[in-house]
């Protein structure tokens, strides 16, 4: 029996300023991709539990762009980027926190069918510097990743994400 990564691993690459995130989902690759490109689904699962996501702009196609806000009652943060490629098993996009607009990351997410109803997601975020990468890691991003993927698990379990 294969053991699945039902908790995200978040690792800093020691050679280049990259953050690697790996997580398995009980879903098809098409469902995992759809959860990342459908704005209504994305807003339901991304980020920490205590924050609200509102999509400002979402054009999920190769060459499209996106922007959303992530807020609490007294704090609003905005993020934006461009979709460079959307494929059946891969999404390549840029990611920018508008609080630090000079820090653009290039993210490549791939999904792999593990069989038996499981898919592995691997995301690599190439940042502009080791300092930028380390600031992301120190920002508490693991809370957003962990909470977000737990919410995605719930959406997948309730069949809210169709292929």
mmCIF file of C-alpha atoms in Angstrom, residues 1 14 17-18 45 48 55 66 96 115 118 123 128-129 131 141 150 152 155 162:
data_model
loop_
_atom_site.group_PDB
_atom_site.id
_atom_site.type_symbol
_atom_site.label_atom_id
_atom_site.label_comp_id
_atom_site.label_asym_id
_atom_site.label_seq_id
_atom_site.Cartn_x
_atom_site.Cartn_y
_atom_site.Cartn_z
ATOM 1 C CA UNK A 1 0.000 0.000 0.000
ATOM 2 C CA UNK A 14 19.797 24.859 -0.897
ATOM 3 C CA UNK A 17 16.069 30.385 -4.336
ATOM 4 C CA UNK A 18 13.173 27.975 -4.813
ATOM 5 C CA UNK A 45 -10.032 26.965 -0.600
ATOM 6 C CA UNK A 48 -5.636 30.599 5.931
ATOM 7 C CA UNK A 55 -11.402 37.623 -6.815
ATOM 8 C CA UNK A 66 -5.323 37.325 -12.185
ATOM 9 C CA UNK A 96 3.350 38.935 -6.686
ATOM 10 C CA UNK A 115 -3.273 5.749 -9.483
ATOM 11 C CA UNK A 118 -4.729 9.893 -5.890
ATOM 12 C CA UNK A 123 4.754 23.375 -6.852
ATOM 13 C CA UNK A 128 14.181 36.663 -7.058
ATOM 14 C CA UNK A 129 16.721 36.032 -4.279
ATOM 15 C CA UNK A 131 16.508 36.745 0.943
ATOM 16 C CA UNK A 141 3.046 30.836 4.457
ATOM 17 C CA UNK A 150 -7.279 21.058 4.063
ATOM 18 C CA UNK A 152 -9.351 21.785 -0.844
ATOM 19 C CA UNK A 155 -14.175 20.409 -1.424
ATOM 20 C CA UNK A 162 -15.708 18.124 -11.030
#
